[in-house]
Amino acid sequence: MTALTTGRGRRVREWAVTAAATAASLYTLDVTATAAGVALVASGGLAGIGPAWAVAFLAATYLAWCAGLRVALRANRLLLETTGTSTNALSKAAYDLTRRLTGRARPARLAAAGGYTATEIAKELPYYVGAFGVAALSDTVGQVEALVFLGGANLGAAVYELGLARLVRSVVRRRGRRYASFDTDWVPAEYLAGYYSTVEPDEVATIAFFVDALRQAEPGRPVLFFGVGPTLHHVFAAAEVASEIHLGDYLPANLAEIRRWIDREPGAHDWRAFVRHTLRCEGSADPSDADVTAREDLTRARITALIRVDAGHPRPVDRQYATVISAYCADSATGDRATWDRYMRHITGLVGPGGLFVTAALRRCRGYIVGGRSFPSADVDEHDLRAALRPGFDPQAGAIEVHPVPQDATHGYAGIVLAWARRSGPGARGGAARPVEHRVSSP
Ligand SMILES: C[S@@+](CC[C@H](N)C(=O)[O-])C[C@H]1O[C@@H](n2cnc3c(N)ncnc32)[C@H](O)[C@@H]1O
């Protein structure tokens, strides 16, 4: 991706595109529907039918119009969820507002559909006024012709909605192809070189948060890292609390990179700066080289499984864990909000009753750069994360933090969201619980 937009600029762009698309859509619909209505009357195909048949015809055309509208509503939802834009400004306004107020996808989708449908119904009015106005004033056009015109306009509108839905789907498909794919484009070494040569501000914050969150973990139990990539920088924080560490990722190439570090192969990534930062976060003022080496050794000893996982699978791992950590995985694996929701459901489903879930996501990011290619991101924020954690997690135990990281804008994001939550159920460590908080820290 070359043009990366965040925050206010992205919203302005979305609204500019939506306003232009709304105007173009209004104009094209008007031309198509009017032309279809006029053509039907002029063709004389329904000339001579009585008023009752004309009304029945009009009613039947509403069925076609509704069918077209249904397809268009689905396409509009897809457009909103993948691009944040719409061909209907009211629909976008309703979607954005509801999403902000409720933090949930379903009410926002309903609001978007309501806004879209209300606009389409309102657009009918000028046709009725025009058709019956002409019939009242004209000697050659009667009530029956007015009804036939309206029916023709409905058929034109139905064809228009179907065409628009097709166009929207092809735009979304093309846009999807603009992003790089994990299956074909991901190069672990490029990711490590681009993001993990030094401890950048987002990781200063993420590791500090994870160290703190892991104080809530049940000691002596296996810990799963889901979507760990070719990295270990978050893993060192779990070495003391975990009985075993299981590392899961979608790509064998990422797991192979980790294996190289475990086996101390030449050229394996150097994580010592991250280990040092972890130890500082744990309270060691000035960790020595020996301290860093000791934590590396302990981590190597704790890692007992490298597992291939797919967040698209309803049970990505055939067991549950007392602690699951998934950093920059679901949000950084897809640009599609509905897919992100699904991935989050599957990943959080791996947390056992009373267990701890710790996560991190790029905030309001559509794409991040790895090796000059843009990988998709789901454009989520703290409200989305809160909503994703609502089912099944204790609302009284957990934390959500937002950290601005303007230095990372060149990567494609300017903020991160960090969260931990405890699954409801037996085994929940009530004493360690903290109420959900939402802090915005300074850069
Ligand atoms: C941006 S990387 C994050 C890696 C690491 N957690 C970090 O913090 O640097 C996103 C990771 O998601 C993984 N991923 C992509 N699609 C996935 C899927 N369907 N299931 C599980 N992981 C997936 C990729 O292989 C990649 O390692």
PDB file of C-alpha atoms in Angstrom, residues 216 320-326 340-359 384-400 419-426 428-429 433-436:
ATOM      1  CA  GLN A 216      -2.999 -12.033  36.474  1.00  0.00           C
ATOM      2  CA  GLN A 320      -8.177 -24.871  25.978  1.00  0.00           C
ATOM      3  CA  TYR A 321      -5.571 -22.899  27.946  1.00  0.00           C
ATOM      4  CA  ALA A 322      -5.521 -21.051  31.259  1.00  0.00           C
ATOM      5  CA  THR A 323      -3.711 -18.219  29.443  1.00  0.00           C
ATOM      6  CA  VAL A 324      -3.836 -17.247  25.760  1.00  0.00           C
ATOM      7  CA  ILE A 325      -1.853 -14.353  24.323  1.00  0.00           C
ATOM      8  CA  SER A 326      -2.593 -13.175  20.817  1.00  0.00           C
ATOM      9  CA  TRP A 340     -11.928 -10.231  12.359  1.00  0.00           C
ATOM     10  CA  ASP A 341     -15.024 -10.851  14.513  1.00  0.00           C
ATOM     11  CA  ARG A 342     -14.937 -14.524  13.559  1.00  0.00           C
ATOM     12  CA  TYR A 343     -11.186 -14.876  14.169  1.00  0.00           C
ATOM     13  CA  MET A 344     -11.580 -13.240  17.586  1.00  0.00           C
ATOM     14  CA  ARG A 345     -14.382 -15.652  18.489  1.00  0.00           C
ATOM     15  CA  HIS A 346     -12.236 -18.641  17.543  1.00  0.00           C
ATOM     16  CA  ILE A 347      -9.116 -17.379  19.325  1.00  0.00           C
ATOM     17  CA  THR A 348     -10.896 -16.359  22.529  1.00  0.00           C
ATOM     18  CA  GLY A 349     -12.684 -19.733  22.447  1.00  0.00           C
ATOM     19  CA  LEU A 350      -9.311 -21.262  23.356  1.00  0.00           C
ATOM     20  CA  VAL A 351      -9.350 -19.588  26.773  1.00  0.00           C
ATOM     21  CA  GLY A 352     -10.668 -21.990  29.394  1.00  0.00           C
ATOM     22  CA  PRO A 353     -13.191 -21.014  32.129  1.00  0.00           C
ATOM     23  CA  GLY A 354     -11.638 -18.414  34.438  1.00  0.00           C
ATOM     24  CA  GLY A 355      -8.677 -18.132  32.059  1.00  0.00           C
ATOM     25  CA  LEU A 356      -6.767 -15.049  30.978  1.00  0.00           C
ATOM     26  CA  PHE A 357      -6.770 -13.546  27.488  1.00  0.00           C
ATOM     27  CA  VAL A 358      -4.158 -10.939  26.594  1.00  0.00           C
ATOM     28  CA  THR A 359      -4.202  -9.197  23.242  1.00  0.00           C
ATOM     29  CA  ASP A 384     -14.571  -3.052  18.705  1.00  0.00           C
ATOM     30  CA  LEU A 385     -12.231  -4.921  21.028  1.00  0.00           C
ATOM     31  CA  ARG A 386     -14.459  -4.308  24.027  1.00  0.00           C
ATOM     32  CA  ALA A 387     -17.448  -5.600  22.028  1.00  0.00           C
ATOM     33  CA  ALA A 388     -15.514  -8.683  20.885  1.00  0.00           C
ATOM     34  CA  LEU A 389     -14.600  -9.508  24.478  1.00  0.00           C
ATOM     35  CA  ARG A 390     -18.071  -8.881  25.889  1.00  0.00           C
ATOM     36  CA  PRO A 391     -19.488 -12.376  25.283  1.00  0.00           C
ATOM     37  CA  GLY A 392     -17.965 -14.824  27.696  1.00  0.00           C
ATOM     38  CA  PHE A 393     -15.581 -12.475  29.499  1.00  0.00           C
ATOM     39  CA  ASP A 394     -16.032 -10.960  32.928  1.00  0.00           C
ATOM     40  CA  PRO A 395     -16.914  -7.261  32.524  1.00  0.00           C
ATOM     41  CA  GLN A 396     -15.486  -6.562  35.995  1.00  0.00           C
ATOM     42  CA  ALA A 397     -12.029  -8.008  35.295  1.00  0.00           C
ATOM     43  CA  GLY A 398      -9.703  -6.657  32.673  1.00  0.00           C
ATOM     44  CA  ALA A 399      -8.224  -3.566  31.099  1.00  0.00           C
ATOM     45  CA  ILE A 400      -8.184  -1.856  27.735  1.00  0.00           C
ATOM     46  CA  ALA A 419      -6.288  -5.487  26.412  1.00  0.00           C
ATOM     47  CA  TRP A 420      -6.538  -8.259  28.916  1.00  0.00           C
ATOM     48  CA  ALA A 421      -9.713  -9.982  30.011  1.00  0.00           C
ATOM     49  CA  ARG A 422     -10.734 -12.906  32.161  1.00  0.00           C
ATOM     50  CA  ARG A 423     -13.127 -15.539  30.906  1.00  0.00           C
ATOM     51  CA  SER A 424     -16.143 -15.946  33.149  1.00  0.00           C
ATOM     52  CA  GLY A 425     -16.626 -19.242  34.898  1.00  0.00           C
ATOM     53  CA  PRO A 426     -15.185 -21.432  37.615  1.00  0.00           C
ATOM     54  CA  ALA A 428     -11.770 -17.054  37.843  1.00  0.00           C
ATOM     55  CA  ARG A 429      -9.278 -15.423  40.199  1.00  0.00           C
ATOM     56  CA  ALA A 433      -9.712  -8.714  39.172  1.00  0.00           C
ATOM     57  CA  ARG A 434      -9.650  -5.066  38.216  1.00  0.00           C
ATOM     58  CA  PRO A 435     -12.564  -3.186  36.711  1.00  0.00           C
ATOM     59  CA  VAL A 436     -12.388  -2.591  32.967  1.00  0.00           C
TER      60      VAL A 436
END
